[in-house]
PDB file of C-alpha atoms in Angstrom:
ATOM      1  CA  MET A   1       4.196  30.370   0.945  1.00 46.00           C
ATOM      2  CA  ALA A   2       7.093  31.490  -1.299  1.00 47.00           C
ATOM      3  CA  ALA A   3       9.843  31.724   1.229  1.00 54.00           C
ATOM      4  CA  PHE A   4       9.202  28.174   3.023  1.00 61.00           C
ATOM      5  CA  ARG A   5       7.938  26.176  -0.067  1.00 71.00           C
ATOM      6  CA  PRO A   6       6.411  23.362   1.409  1.00 75.00           C
ATOM      7  CA  ILE A   7       4.793  22.532  -1.890  1.00 86.00           C
ATOM      8  CA  ASP A   8       5.735  23.213  -5.540  1.00 90.00           C
ATOM      9  CA  LYS A   9       3.760  23.015  -8.711  1.00 93.00           C
ATOM     10  CA  GLY A  10       3.456  19.615 -10.015  1.00 94.00           C
ATOM     11  CA  GLU A  11       4.159  17.888  -6.839  1.00 93.00           C
ATOM     12  CA  PHE A  12       1.706  15.301  -5.511  1.00 94.00           C
ATOM     13  CA  VAL A  13       0.767  16.345  -1.776  1.00 94.00           C
ATOM     14  CA  GLU A  14      -2.014  15.742   0.847  1.00 93.00           C
ATOM     15  CA  VAL A  15      -3.146  18.645   2.830  1.00 91.00           C
ATOM     16  CA  ASN A  16      -5.867  18.403   5.276  1.00 87.00           C
ATOM     17  CA  GLY A  17      -6.975  15.215   4.163  1.00 90.00           C
ATOM     18  CA  ILE A  18      -7.097  16.217   0.603  1.00 92.00           C
ATOM     19  CA  SER A  19      -4.736  14.966  -1.835  1.00 92.00           C
ATOM     20  CA  GLY A  20      -3.616  15.715  -5.464  1.00 95.00           C
ATOM     21  CA  THR A  21      -1.257  17.372  -7.745  1.00 95.00           C
ATOM     22  CA  VAL A  22      -0.396  20.880  -7.107  1.00 96.00           C
ATOM     23  CA  THR A  23      -1.402  22.804  -9.936  1.00 96.00           C
ATOM     24  CA  SER A  24      -0.904  26.439  -8.646  1.00 93.00           C
ATOM     25  CA  VAL A  25       0.536  28.134  -5.756  1.00 92.00           C
ATOM     26  CA  GLY A  26      -1.181  31.568  -5.229  1.00 91.00           C
ATOM     27  CA  ILE A  27      -1.184  34.430  -2.717  1.00 90.00           C
ATOM     28  CA  MET A  28      -4.427  33.401  -1.310  1.00 93.00           C
ATOM     29  CA  ALA A  29      -4.892  29.612  -2.297  1.00 93.00           C
ATOM     30  CA  THR A  30      -3.279  26.530  -3.490  1.00 93.00           C
ATOM     31  CA  GLU A  31      -5.121  24.495  -6.238  1.00 95.00           C
ATOM     32  CA  LEU A  32      -4.842  20.727  -6.695  1.00 95.00           C
ATOM     33  CA  LEU A  33      -5.842  18.273  -9.411  1.00 96.00           C
ATOM     34  CA  LYS A  34      -7.024  14.965  -7.863  1.00 95.00           C
ATOM     35  CA  PHE A  35      -6.507  11.757  -9.625  1.00 91.00           C
ATOM     36  CA  ASP A  36     -10.408  11.322 -10.557  1.00 95.00           C
ATOM     37  CA  ASN A  37      -9.609  14.761 -12.414  1.00 95.00           C
ATOM     38  CA  THR A  38     -11.423  16.822  -9.627  1.00 95.00           C
ATOM     39  CA  TYR A  39     -10.009  20.213  -9.081  1.00 95.00           C
ATOM     40  CA  ILE A  40      -9.585  21.509  -5.576  1.00 94.00           C
ATOM     41  CA  THR A  41      -8.865  25.143  -4.270  1.00 94.00           C
ATOM     42  CA  ILE A  42      -7.536  25.256  -0.689  1.00 92.00           C
ATOM     43  CA  PRO A  43      -7.158  28.317   1.025  1.00 92.00           C
ATOM     44  CA  ASN A  44      -3.461  28.838   2.170  1.00 90.00           C
ATOM     45  CA  SER A  45      -4.500  29.242   5.866  1.00 89.00           C
ATOM     46  CA  LEU A  46      -5.407  25.412   5.596  1.00 88.00           C
ATOM     47  CA  VAL A  47      -2.394  24.660   4.092  1.00 87.00           C
ATOM     48  CA  TRP A  48      -0.123  26.776   6.612  1.00 85.00           C
ATOM     49  CA  GLY A  49      -2.385  25.177   9.574  1.00 85.00           C
ATOM     50  CA  SER A  50      -2.108  21.602   8.488  1.00 87.00           C
ATOM     51  CA  PRO A  51       0.493  19.080   8.078  1.00 91.00           C
ATOM     52  CA  VAL A  52       1.564  18.766   4.584  1.00 90.00           C
ATOM     53  CA  ILE A  53       2.189  15.214   3.317  1.00 91.00           C
ATOM     54  CA  ASN A  54       4.587  15.701  -0.050  1.00 92.00           C
ATOM     55  CA  SER A  55       4.720  12.296  -1.818  1.00 92.00           C
ATOM     56  CA  THR A  56       6.922  13.464  -4.587  1.00 92.00           C
ATOM     57  CA  ARG A  57       9.565  15.822  -3.164  1.00 92.00           C
ATOM     58  CA  MET A  58      12.179  13.113  -2.739  1.00 94.00           C
ATOM     59  CA  ASP A  59      13.875  11.238  -5.569  1.00 96.00           C
ATOM     60  CA  THR A  60      13.184   7.796  -3.840  1.00 97.00           C
ATOM     61  CA  ARG A  61      10.362   6.175  -2.017  1.00 97.00           C
ATOM     62  CA  ARG A  62       9.827   2.860  -0.170  1.00 98.00           C
ATOM     63  CA  ALA A  63       7.211   0.413  -1.747  1.00 97.00           C
ATOM     64  CA  GLU A  64       5.546  -1.777   0.806  1.00 98.00           C
ATOM     65  CA  VAL A  65       3.359  -5.011   0.178  1.00 98.00           C
ATOM     66  CA  ARG A  66       1.963  -6.884   3.060  1.00 98.00           C
ATOM     67  CA  VAL A  67       1.162 -10.464   2.407  1.00 98.00           C
ATOM     68  CA  GLY A  68       0.239 -13.266   4.781  1.00 97.00           C
ATOM     69  CA  VAL A  69       1.479 -16.749   4.360  1.00 98.00           C
ATOM     70  CA  ALA A  70       0.007 -19.847   6.007  1.00 96.00           C
ATOM     71  CA  TYR A  71       1.349 -21.020   9.675  1.00 96.00           C
ATOM     72  CA  ASP A  72       2.524 -24.475   8.199  1.00 95.00           C
ATOM     73  CA  SER A  73       4.580 -22.675   5.338  1.00 96.00           C
ATOM     74  CA  ASP A  74       8.274 -22.814   4.956  1.00 97.00           C
ATOM     75  CA  LEU A  75       8.891 -19.148   6.176  1.00 97.00           C
ATOM     76  CA  ASP A  76      12.635 -19.068   5.017  1.00 97.00           C
ATOM     77  CA  LYS A  77      11.365 -20.251   1.570  1.00 98.00           C
ATOM     78  CA  ALA A  78       8.736 -17.676   1.686  1.00 98.00           C
ATOM     79  CA  ILE A  79      10.932 -14.921   2.501  1.00 98.00           C
ATOM     80  CA  ARG A  80      13.559 -16.099  -0.114  1.00 98.00           C
ATOM     81  CA  VAL A  81      10.941 -16.317  -2.798  1.00 98.00           C
ATOM     82  CA  ALA A  82       9.595 -12.623  -2.196  1.00 98.00           C
ATOM     83  CA  THR A  83      13.289 -11.031  -1.716  1.00 98.00           C
ATOM     84  CA  ASP A  84      14.069 -12.988  -5.225  1.00 98.00           C
ATOM     85  CA  LEU A  85      10.655 -11.278  -6.629  1.00 98.00           C
ATOM     86  CA  MET A  86      11.811  -7.718  -5.612  1.00 98.00           C
ATOM     87  CA  THR A  87      15.220  -8.157  -6.591  1.00 98.00           C
ATOM     88  CA  ALA A  88      14.217  -9.216 -10.302  1.00 98.00           C
ATOM     89  CA  HIS A  89      11.980  -6.200 -10.819  1.00 98.00           C
ATOM     90  CA  LYS A  90      13.655  -3.822 -13.088  1.00 98.00           C
ATOM     91  CA  GLY A  91      12.075  -0.670 -11.064  1.00 98.00           C
ATOM     92  CA  VAL A  92      13.429  -1.922  -7.502  1.00 98.00           C
ATOM     93  CA  LEU A  93      16.708   0.005  -6.570  1.00 98.00           C
ATOM     94  CA  PRO A  94      19.648  -2.380  -5.728  1.00 97.00           C
ATOM     95  CA  SER A  95      20.422  -0.060  -2.602  1.00 97.00           C
ATOM     96  CA  PRO A  96      18.759  -0.048   0.014  1.00 96.00           C
ATOM     97  CA  GLU A  97      18.423  -3.620  -0.342  1.00 97.00           C
ATOM     98  CA  PRO A  98      14.797  -5.112  -0.645  1.00 98.00           C
ATOM     99  CA  THR A  99      13.899  -6.730   2.532  1.00 98.00           C
ATOM    100  CA  VAL A 100      11.046  -8.957   3.951  1.00 98.00           C
ATOM    101  CA  LEU A 101      10.149  -8.595   7.592  1.00 98.00           C
ATOM    102  CA  VAL A 102       7.812 -10.884   9.737  1.00 98.00           C
ATOM    103  CA  THR A 103       5.130  -8.204  10.958  1.00 97.00           C
ATOM    104  CA  GLU A 104       2.769 -10.117  12.795  1.00 97.00           C
ATOM    105  CA  LEU A 105       1.358 -13.280  13.855  1.00 96.00           C
ATOM    106  CA  GLY A 106      -2.082 -13.174  12.618  1.00 93.00           C
ATOM    107  CA  ASP A 107      -5.209 -15.150  13.559  1.00 90.00           C
ATOM    108  CA  SER A 108      -4.952 -16.877  10.214  1.00 91.00           C
ATOM    109  CA  SER A 109      -1.492 -16.059   9.016  1.00 95.00           C
ATOM    110  CA  VAL A 110       2.152 -15.192   9.471  1.00 97.00           C
ATOM    111  CA  ASN A 111       2.100 -11.741   7.859  1.00 97.00           C
ATOM    112  CA  LEU A 112       4.933 -10.331   5.909  1.00 98.00           C
ATOM    113  CA  ALA A 113       5.835  -6.870   4.544  1.00 98.00           C
ATOM    114  CA  LEU A 114       7.951  -6.868   1.284  1.00 98.00           C
ATOM    115  CA  ARG A 115       9.781  -3.370   1.502  1.00 98.00           C
ATOM    116  CA  ALA A 116      11.514  -2.450  -1.911  1.00 98.00           C
ATOM    117  CA  TRP A 117      12.965   1.193  -2.611  1.00 98.00           C
ATOM    118  CA  ALA A 118      12.252   2.565  -6.190  1.00 98.00           C
ATOM    119  CA  LYS A 119      12.693   6.009  -7.885  1.00 98.00           C
ATOM    120  CA  THR A 120       9.360   8.213  -7.070  1.00 96.00           C
ATOM    121  CA  SER A 121       8.252   8.081 -10.448  1.00 95.00           C
ATOM    122  CA  ASP A 122       8.339   4.119 -10.521  1.00 97.00           C
ATOM    123  CA  MET A 123       7.070   3.652  -7.142  1.00 96.00           C
ATOM    124  CA  TRP A 124       3.337   3.156  -7.501  1.00 96.00           C
ATOM    125  CA  ASP A 125       4.140   0.555 -10.750  1.00 97.00           C
ATOM    126  CA  VAL A 126       6.583  -1.316  -8.584  1.00 98.00           C
ATOM    127  CA  GLN A 127       4.029  -1.621  -5.537  1.00 97.00           C
ATOM    128  CA  TRP A 128       1.266  -2.724  -7.985  1.00 98.00           C
ATOM    129  CA  ASP A 129       3.312  -4.994  -9.749  1.00 98.00           C
ATOM    130  CA  LEU A 130       4.853  -6.715  -6.593  1.00 98.00           C
ATOM    131  CA  THR A 131       1.236  -6.749  -5.191  1.00 98.00           C
ATOM    132  CA  ARG A 132       0.195  -8.838  -8.237  1.00 98.00           C
ATOM    133  CA  ASP A 133       3.477 -11.039  -8.771  1.00 98.00           C
ATOM    134  CA  VAL A 134       3.757 -12.241  -5.208  1.00 98.00           C
ATOM    135  CA  VAL A 135       0.548 -14.269  -5.394  1.00 98.00           C
ATOM    136  CA  ARG A 136       2.080 -16.059  -8.661  1.00 98.00           C
ATOM    137  CA  ALA A 137       5.466 -16.556  -6.992  1.00 98.00           C
ATOM    138  CA  PHE A 138       4.159 -18.147  -3.899  1.00 98.00           C
ATOM    139  CA  LYS A 139       1.586 -20.272  -5.795  1.00 97.00           C
ATOM    140  CA  GLU A 140       4.295 -21.476  -7.940  1.00 98.00           C
ATOM    141  CA  ALA A 141       6.729 -22.071  -4.700  1.00 98.00           C
ATOM    142  CA  GLY A 142       3.794 -24.046  -3.145  1.00 97.00           C
ATOM    143  CA  ILE A 143       3.489 -21.300  -0.414  1.00 98.00           C
ATOM    144  CA  GLU A 144      -0.210 -20.996   0.699  1.00 96.00           C
ATOM    145  CA  ILE A 145      -1.661 -17.214   1.173  1.00 96.00           C
ATOM    146  CA  PRO A 146      -4.648 -18.342   3.379  1.00 94.00           C
ATOM    147  CA  PHE A 147      -7.704 -16.482   3.793  1.00 86.00           C
ATOM    148  CA  PRO A 148      -9.571 -15.907   7.119  1.00 79.00           C
ATOM    149  CA  GLN A 149     -11.631 -19.017   8.331  1.00 75.00           C
ATOM    150  CA  VAL A 150     -13.673 -19.491  11.404  1.00 76.00           C
ATOM    151  CA  ASP A 151     -14.750 -23.179  12.383  1.00 76.00           C
ATOM    152  CA  VAL A 152     -18.384 -23.280  14.066  1.00 84.00           C
ATOM    153  CA  HIS A 153     -19.347 -26.273  16.049  1.00 83.00           C
ATOM    154  CA  LEU A 154     -22.943 -26.740  16.851  1.00 84.00           C
ATOM    155  CA  ASP A 155     -24.218 -28.819  19.549  1.00 80.00           C
ATOM    156  CA  ARG A 156     -27.516 -30.077  19.593  1.00 78.00           C
ATOM    157  CA  MET A 157     -29.695 -29.408  22.563  1.00 74.00           C
ATOM    158  CA  GLN A 158     -31.724 -32.258  23.768  1.00 67.00           C
TER     159      GLN A 158
END
């Protein structure tokens, strides 16, 4: 483990479906502390035998917020409002530029992905803020975020 160093103390990782902050990397085991303050000891044989997802090793990360807009919405306006929202956020980095993609034509909505880069330490705050603020921004711009609906037609049998 010492030579390859897939994880270091203080990093947030996921190993074998278990995620947490590394508190110790020993000869036999690696110890993680989960968000709920649960302490996990993972044998290093599992660390070596499993993919390690390291969420804090890089200086920047991309936040992504997915939101649907009604089919009769002005799509260009929705993209502009979402882009302006990301650009105005103090935690969003100017490069790479924030972007909005149309990801799917869903059953009840045209689905968008707001993608913005942030410092790793700011990424969750950026994602949470954008998730909250896109609702307000779309409402103020008159852009509807629809919810799934089903029309049921009942015929009377004679």
